[in-house]
Amino acid sequence: MGAGDTERANKFFEKLHQSNQISESLYCLNKAFILIANEDYAGAVTSLERANALDPDNATIINNLAVATLYSGRLRDSIALIENYVKTNQEKGLHDGILFNLSTLYELESSKAQQKKLNILATIYQQKGDGFPFTCLKLST
């Protein structure tokens, strides 16, 4: 798929799926990657929503669902997905990759991004302490 051969990648994942060599959620995740590569963001959202229903604690699925939702033109829905995940699953949700994407979404959304990031910072301090890579929040100095 790195070379852009999404048709062959799709056939490969279909074959794995039909032979039960990958889980349904992993199949949906990989299918979404192919759809994103083909710029079918609505299809990717549908596939990722299915994956999320099957594996709701999977940070990779949520992160990619938020990105595909953003590419579908639904910024606020994208933010809500990540915010809800962070609130309900702080163990996995307070992850630098997820919080970097949430910080970026806040910057796209409003001039109140800095305050929203500071609110996340307070949660991180409470849950994770000083060892967390705070640069993911992209705070202005």
N, CA and C of each residue as an Amber inpcrd file, in Angstrom:
protein
   423
   0.8290000  -1.1790000   0.0000000   0.0000000   0.0000000   0.0000000
   0.8740000   1.2430000   0.0000000   2.0960000   1.1420000   0.4920000
   2.9990000   2.2800000   0.4940000   3.2500000   2.7970000  -0.9080000
   3.2070000   1.9190000  -1.8920000   3.4300000   2.3220000  -3.2750000
   2.1190000   2.7310000  -3.9460000   1.0290000   2.6780000  -3.2180000
  -0.2530000   3.1120000  -3.7680000  -1.0920000   2.0090000  -4.3790000
  -0.7070000   0.7770000  -4.2020000  -1.4590000  -0.3320000  -4.7640000
  -2.5690000  -0.7470000  -3.7960000  -3.5700000   0.0950000  -3.7070000
  -4.6360000  -0.1530000  -2.7430000  -5.5240000  -1.3270000  -3.1510000
  -5.6280000  -1.5770000  -4.4380000  -6.4390000  -2.7050000  -4.8970000
  -5.8360000  -4.0250000  -4.4130000  -4.5310000  -4.1410000  -4.5420000
  -3.8570000  -5.3610000  -4.0870000  -3.9030000  -5.4790000  -2.5590000
  -3.7310000  -4.3570000  -1.8830000  -3.8170000  -4.3610000  -0.4230000
  -5.2100000  -4.7930000   0.0210000  -6.2300000  -4.3020000  -0.6540000
  -7.6030000  -4.6670000  -0.3180000  -7.8130000  -6.1750000  -0.4860000
  -7.3180000  -6.7190000  -1.5640000  -7.4530000  -8.1650000  -1.8020000
  -6.7250000  -8.9630000  -0.7130000  -5.5590000  -8.4710000  -0.3200000
  -4.7740000  -9.1350000   0.7180000  -5.5550000  -9.1780000   2.0360000
  -6.1120000  -8.0500000   2.4440000  -6.8470000  -8.0090000   3.7080000
  -8.1610000  -8.7820000   3.6200000  -8.7880000  -8.7840000   2.4570000
  -9.9930000  -9.5950000   2.2610000  -9.6720000 -11.0770000   2.4600000
  -8.5410000 -11.4930000   1.9000000  -8.1310000 -12.8960000   2.0110000
  -7.8570000 -13.2580000   3.4780000  -7.1490000 -12.3770000   4.1890000
  -6.8860000 -12.6160000   5.6120000  -8.1830000 -12.6810000   6.4050000
  -9.0880000 -11.7920000   6.0800000 -10.3700000 -11.7370000   6.7920000
 -11.1870000 -12.9920000   6.5440000 -11.2630000 -13.4120000   5.3000000
 -12.0640000 -14.5910000   4.9530000 -11.5060000 -15.8710000   5.5690000
 -10.1950000 -15.8960000   5.7830000  -9.5870000 -17.0870000   6.3930000
  -9.4620000 -16.9520000   7.9110000 -10.1010000 -15.9300000   8.4660000
 -10.1090000 -15.6910000   9.9200000  -8.7130000 -15.5240000  10.5150000
  -7.7950000 -14.9490000   9.7480000  -6.4380000 -14.7240000  10.2490000
  -6.2940000 -13.3690000  10.9410000  -7.2920000 -12.4930000  10.7930000
  -7.2960000 -11.2260000  11.5120000  -8.6850000 -11.0020000  12.1020000
  -8.7230000 -10.2410000  13.1730000 -10.0040000  -9.9620000  13.8160000
 -10.8430000  -9.0390000  12.9320000 -12.1190000  -9.0080000  13.2120000
 -13.0300000  -8.1370000  12.4650000 -12.6480000  -6.6730000  12.6430000
 -12.2630000  -6.2920000  13.8640000 -11.8970000  -4.8870000  14.1010000
 -10.6220000  -4.5140000  13.3450000  -9.6510000  -5.4120000  13.3050000
  -8.4180000  -5.1340000  12.5500000  -8.6970000  -5.0800000  11.0500000
  -9.5900000  -5.9290000  10.5880000  -9.9930000  -5.8790000   9.1850000
 -10.6170000  -4.5210000   8.8580000 -11.5340000  -4.0580000   9.7090000
 -12.1860000  -2.7590000   9.4840000 -11.1750000  -1.6150000   9.5310000
 -10.2180000  -1.6940000  10.4330000  -9.1820000  -0.6650000  10.5330000
  -8.3500000  -0.6190000   9.2540000  -7.9220000  -1.7690000   8.7760000
  -7.1190000  -1.8100000   7.5490000  -7.9340000  -1.3900000   6.3290000
  -9.1960000  -1.7700000   6.3070000 -10.0710000  -1.3410000   5.2190000
 -10.1890000   0.1840000   5.2190000 -10.2780000   0.7700000   6.4060000
 -10.3620000   2.2310000   6.5130000  -9.0980000   2.8950000   5.9810000
  -7.9400000   2.3200000   6.2630000  -6.6910000   2.8830000   5.7430000
  -6.7000000   2.9040000   4.2190000  -7.2070000   1.8470000   3.6260000
  -7.2950000   1.7790000   2.1630000  -8.2770000   2.8340000   1.6440000
  -9.3970000   2.9830000   2.3220000 -10.3850000   3.9900000   1.9200000
  -9.8160000   5.4030000   2.0470000  -9.0440000   5.6580000   3.1020000
  -8.4060000   6.9650000   3.2670000  -7.4090000   7.2000000   2.1330000
  -6.6350000   6.1790000   1.8040000  -5.6720000   6.3050000   0.7000000
  -6.3780000   6.6270000  -0.6160000  -7.6070000   6.1590000  -0.7540000
  -8.4140000   6.4270000  -1.9510000  -9.2940000   7.6700000  -1.7910000
  -9.0780000   8.4080000  -0.7190000  -9.8060000   9.6470000  -0.4130000
 -11.3110000   9.4360000  -0.2410000 -11.6940000   8.2670000   0.2170000
 -13.0910000   7.9700000   0.5410000 -13.2460000   8.0880000   2.0500000
 -13.3190000   9.3240000   2.5310000 -13.3280000   9.5800000   3.9620000
 -14.6330000   9.1310000   4.6210000 -15.7380000   9.2950000   3.9390000
 -17.0180000   8.8400000   4.4980000 -17.0090000   7.3200000   4.6720000
 -16.4870000   6.6260000   3.6880000 -16.3730000   5.1710000   3.7960000
 -15.4300000   4.7640000   4.9150000 -14.3450000   5.5160000   5.0740000
 -13.3900000   5.2440000   6.1480000 -14.0480000   5.4490000   7.5070000
 -14.8410000   6.5070000   7.6320000 -15.5490000   6.7600000   8.8950000
 -16.4660000   5.5890000   9.2170000 -17.2120000   5.1130000   8.2350000
 -18.1200000   3.9820000   8.4480000 -17.3590000   2.7460000   8.9070000
 -16.2500000   2.4580000   8.2450000 -15.4500000   1.2910000   8.5990000
 -14.8440000   1.4310000   9.9990000 -14.3780000   2.6270000  10.3260000
 -13.7850000   2.8660000  11.6410000 -14.8430000   2.8620000  12.7480000
 -16.0440000   3.3220000  12.4420000 -17.1290000   3.2460000  13.4300000
 -17.4490000   1.7820000  13.7400000 -17.4240000   0.9530000  12.7240000
 -17.6400000  -0.4940000  12.9310000 -16.5220000  -1.0720000  13.7930000
 -15.2810000  -0.7180000  13.4760000 -14.1360000  -1.1910000  14.2610000
 -14.2630000  -0.7260000  15.7090000 -14.6810000   0.5190000  15.8910000
 -14.8300000   1.0700000  17.2400000 -15.9270000   0.3570000  18.0180000
 -17.0070000  -0.0090000  17.3540000 -18.0790000  -0.7530000  18.0200000
 -17.5800000  -2.1150000  18.5020000 -16.6710000  -2.6950000  17.7410000
 -16.1200000  -4.0060000  18.0940000 -15.0180000  -3.9240000  19.1460000
 -14.2890000  -2.7970000  19.1500000 -13.1280000  -2.6410000  20.0300000
 -13.0680000  -1.2030000  20.5500000 -13.9900000  -0.8260000  21.4460000
 -14.1290000   0.5800000  21.8470000 -12.9700000   1.1480000  22.6680000
 -12.1030000   0.3060000  23.1890000 -10.9690000   0.7910000  23.9830000
  -9.6980000   0.9660000  23.1610000  -9.7750000   0.7710000  21.8560000
  -8.6010000   0.8100000  21.0010000  -8.2750000   2.2580000  20.6100000
  -7.1780000   2.7700000  21.1320000  -6.7760000   4.1630000  20.8850000
  -6.4610000   4.4130000  19.4110000  -5.9030000   3.4380000  18.7360000
  -5.5690000   3.5920000  17.3210000  -6.8380000   3.7980000  16.4930000
  -7.8640000   3.0530000  16.8120000  -9.1270000   3.1890000  16.0860000
  -9.7260000   4.5710000  16.3290000  -9.7780000   4.9950000  17.5790000
 -10.3460000   6.3120000  17.9000000  -9.5640000   7.4220000  17.2120000
  -8.2530000   7.3560000  17.2860000  -7.4080000   8.3890000  16.6810000
  -7.6580000   8.4880000  15.1790000  -7.7110000   7.3490000  14.5150000
  -7.9390000   7.3490000  13.0690000  -9.3770000   7.7150000  12.7170000
 -10.3210000   7.3410000  13.5600000 -11.7100000   7.7500000  13.3540000
 -11.8230000   9.2670000  13.4490000 -11.1300000   9.8670000  14.3940000
 -11.1540000  11.3260000  14.5260000 -10.5460000  12.0000000  13.2950000
  -9.4600000  11.4540000  12.7780000  -8.8230000  12.0210000  11.5810000
  -9.7480000  11.8960000  10.3750000 -10.3310000  10.7220000  10.1750000
 -11.2380000  10.5240000   9.0370000 -12.4770000  11.4150000   9.1690000
 -12.9580000  11.5920000  10.3850000 -14.1030000  12.4730000  10.6250000
 -13.7450000  13.9130000  10.2820000 -12.5500000  14.3350000  10.6660000
 -12.0750000  15.6740000  10.3080000 -12.0110000  15.8320000   8.7920000
 -11.4340000  14.8450000   8.1110000 -11.3260000  14.9090000   6.6520000
 -12.6960000  14.8940000   5.9780000 -13.7100000  14.4070000   6.7000000
 -15.0770000  14.4230000   6.1840000 -15.7480000  15.7700000   6.4210000
 -15.0130000  16.7050000   7.0100000 -15.5380000  18.0460000   7.2220000
 -16.3030000  18.2290000   8.5150000 -16.0900000  17.3490000   9.4790000
 -16.8360000  17.3970000  10.7380000 -15.8680000  17.6090000  11.9070000
 -15.3250000  18.8050000  11.9850000 -14.3280000  19.1450000  13.0020000
 -14.8490000  18.9320000  14.4180000 -16.0140000  19.4580000  14.7170000
 -16.5490000  19.3470000  16.0860000 -16.8060000  17.8860000  16.4780000
 -17.2640000  17.0840000  15.5370000 -17.4660000  15.6610000  15.8260000
 -16.1300000  14.9770000  16.1020000 -15.1160000  15.3730000  15.3560000
 -13.7850000  14.8200000  15.5440000 -13.2640000  15.1380000  16.9510000
 -13.4300000  16.3800000  17.3590000 -13.0120000  16.7900000  18.7020000
 -13.7840000  16.0100000  19.7640000 -15.0840000  15.9020000  19.5740000
 -15.9260000  15.2020000  20.5460000 -15.5130000  13.7350000  20.7080000
 -15.1330000  13.0960000  19.6080000 -14.6790000  11.7000000  19.6790000
 -13.4800000  11.5500000  20.6070000 -12.4770000  12.3970000  20.3900000
 -11.2590000  12.2800000  21.1970000 -11.5170000  12.7250000  22.6350000
 -12.2430000  13.8290000  22.8110000 -12.5300000  14.2850000  24.1730000
 -13.2560000  13.2070000  24.9700000 -14.2520000  12.5850000  24.3620000
 -15.0030000  11.5310000  25.0460000 -14.0940000  10.3500000  25.3900000
 -13.2260000   9.9860000  24.4630000 -12.3110000   8.8710000  24.7150000
 -11.3690000   9.1940000  25.8690000 -10.8370000  10.4090000  25.8780000
  -9.9140000  10.8110000  26.9420000 -10.6330000  10.8150000  28.2970000
 -11.8620000  11.2890000  28.3230000 -12.6120000  11.3440000  29.5840000
 -12.9830000   9.9640000  30.1030000 -13.3490000   9.0680000  29.2090000
 -13.8370000   7.7510000  29.6340000 -12.7460000   6.7010000  29.7450000
 -11.5940000   6.9620000  29.1860000 -10.5180000   5.9740000  29.1900000
  -9.1790000   6.6850000  29.4060000  -8.9970000   7.2390000  30.5940000
  -7.8110000   8.0530000  30.8420000  -6.5130000   7.2480000  30.7900000
  -6.5820000   5.9710000  31.0560000  -5.3590000   5.1610000  30.9910000
  -4.7730000   5.1570000  29.5840000  -5.6280000   4.9320000  28.5890000
  -5.1680000   4.9150000  27.1980000  -5.3410000   6.2660000  26.5150000
  -6.3190000   7.0390000  26.9660000  -6.6290000   8.3140000  26.3250000
  -5.6100000   9.4050000  26.5740000  -4.9470000   9.3440000  27.7200000
  -3.9020000  10.3310000  27.9970000  -2.5900000   9.8390000  27.3960000
  -2.5800000   9.8100000  26.1010000  -1.4480000   9.3330000  25.3020000
  -0.9800000  10.4940000  24.4380000   0.3260000  10.6560000  24.3090000
   0.8400000  11.8390000  23.6120000   0.3590000  11.9460000  22.1700000
   0.2090000  10.8330000  21.4560000  -0.2600000  10.8910000  20.0730000
  -1.6980000  11.3750000  19.9790000  -2.5310000  10.8800000  20.8500000
  -3.9370000  11.2890000  20.8680000  -4.0570000  12.7520000  21.2810000
  -3.3090000  13.1390000  22.3040000  -3.3890000  14.5160000  22.7960000
  -2.7820000  15.5060000  21.8100000  -1.7910000  15.0780000  21.0510000
  -1.2430000  15.9410000  19.9910000  -2.3250000  16.2270000  18.9510000
  -3.0460000  15.1800000  18.5400000  -4.1260000  15.3760000  17.5660000
  -5.2430000  16.2390000  18.1410000  -5.5860000  16.0330000  19.4110000
  -6.6240000  16.8510000  20.0360000  -6.1830000  18.3110000  20.1030000
  -4.9280000  18.5450000  20.4320000  -4.4010000  19.9170000  20.4730000
  -4.4780000  20.5690000  19.0990000  -4.1540000  19.8180000  18.0720000
  -4.2280000  20.3320000  16.7000000  -5.6750000  20.6620000  16.3360000
  -6.5970000  19.7940000  16.7150000  -8.0200000  20.0460000  16.4440000
  -8.4900000  21.2950000  17.1690000  -8.0580000  21.4760000  18.4010000
  -8.4180000  22.6950000  19.1420000  -7.9160000  23.9390000  18.4120000
  -6.7100000  23.8610000  17.8670000  -6.1570000  25.0080000  17.1390000
  -6.9780000  25.3150000  15.8910000  -7.5070000  24.2990000  15.2530000
  -8.3480000  24.4990000  14.0780000  -9.7190000  25.0450000  14.4450000
 -10.1580000  24.7270000  15.6490000 -11.5250000  25.0590000  16.0520000
 -11.6940000  26.4910000  16.5450000 -10.8290000  26.9410000  17.4450000
 -11.1440000  28.2120000  18.0870000  -9.9290000  28.9310000  18.6330000
 -10.1730000  30.1640000  19.0120000  -9.1310000  30.9710000  19.6350000
  -8.9530000  30.5950000  21.1030000  -9.7910000  29.7110000  21.6130000
  -9.6960000  29.2630000  23.0030000  -8.8600000  27.9850000  23.1330000
  -8.0920000  27.6780000  22.1130000  -7.2980000  26.4500000  22.1050000
  -6.3360000  26.3840000  23.2860000  -5.6830000  27.4890000  23.5920000
  -4.7020000  27.5060000  24.6770000  -5.3560000  27.1290000  26.0110000
  -6.5200000  27.6800000  26.2930000  -7.2060000  27.3630000  27.5480000
  -7.6330000  25.8950000  27.5820000  -8.1000000  25.3840000  26.4700000
  -8.5090000  23.9830000  26.4160000  -7.3110000  23.0630000  26.6480000
  -6.1700000  23.4370000  26.0880000  -4.9490000  22.6460000  26.2900000
  -4.5020000  22.6990000  27.7490000  -4.6380000  23.8490000  28.3800000
  -4.2870000  23.9720000  29.8030000  -5.1980000  23.1020000  30.6670000
  -6.4460000  22.9770000  30.2810000  -7.3630000  22.0890000  31.0030000
  -6.9030000  20.6360000  30.8970000  -6.4470000  20.2460000  29.7180000
  -5.9040000  18.8910000  29.5430000  -4.6510000  18.7210000  30.3960000
  -3.8220000  19.7460000  30.4220000  -2.5910000  19.6990000  31.2090000
  -2.9070000  19.4230000  32.6820000  -3.9270000  20.0610000  33.2110000
  -4.3150000  19.8330000  34.6060000  -4.7150000  18.3710000  34.8240000
  -5.4460000  17.8080000  33.8720000  -5.8380000  16.3940000  33.9690000
  -4.6130000  15.4920000  33.9190000  -3.6760000  15.8210000  33.0480000
  -2.4540000  15.0180000  32.9330000  -1.6840000  15.0400000  34.2460000
  -1.5280000  16.2160000  34.8310000  -0.8170000  16.3190000  36.1070000
  -1.4730000  15.4540000  37.1800000  -2.8030000  15.4550000  37.2020000
  -3.5130000  14.6540000  38.1940000  -3.3260000  13.1610000  37.9570000
  -3.3450000  12.7400000  36.6970000  -3.3300000  11.3170000  36.3710000
  -1.9420000  10.7310000  36.1350000  -1.0570000  11.5240000  35.5110000
   0.2210000  10.9790000  35.0590000   1.4380000  11.5590000  35.7750000
   1.3190000  12.7540000  36.3120000   2.4560000  13.3640000  36.9930000
   3.4130000  14.0410000  36.0370000   4.6210000  14.2600000  36.5120000
   5.6140000  15.0580000  35.7740000   6.2900000  14.3280000  34.6220000
   6.2200000  13.0200000  34.5480000   6.9690000  12.2790000  33.5340000
   6.3360000  12.2390000  32.1630000   5.2320000  12.9110000  31.9780000
   4.5020000  12.8690000  30.7080000   5.1180000  13.8360000  29.7000000
   5.1790000  13.4880000  28.4170000   5.7450000  14.3920000  27.4040000
   4.7680000  15.5190000  27.0370000   4.8070000  16.5920000  27.8110000
   3.8530000  17.6830000  27.6710000   3.9650000  18.4420000  26.3400000
   5.0470000  18.2440000  25.6240000   5.1960000  18.9430000  24.3400000
   4.1000000  18.5690000  23.3570000   3.4530000  17.4320000  23.5640000
   2.3800000  17.0140000  22.6680000   1.2140000  17.9880000  22.6810000
   1.1040000  18.7990000  23.7390000  -0.0010000  19.7550000  23.8200000
   0.2700000  21.0300000  23.0320000   1.4920000  21.2110000  22.5820000
   1.8660000  22.3710000  21.7670000   1.4340000  23.6860000  22.4320000
   1.7800000  23.8120000  23.7090000   1.4220000  25.0230000  24.4570000
   2.3230000  26.1810000  24.0750000   1.7250000  27.3470000  23.9440000
   2.4940000  28.5710000  23.6720000   3.1400000  29.0220000  24.9600000
   4.2930000  29.6310000  24.8340000   4.9640000  30.1280000  26.0380000
   4.7270000  31.5980000  26.2310000
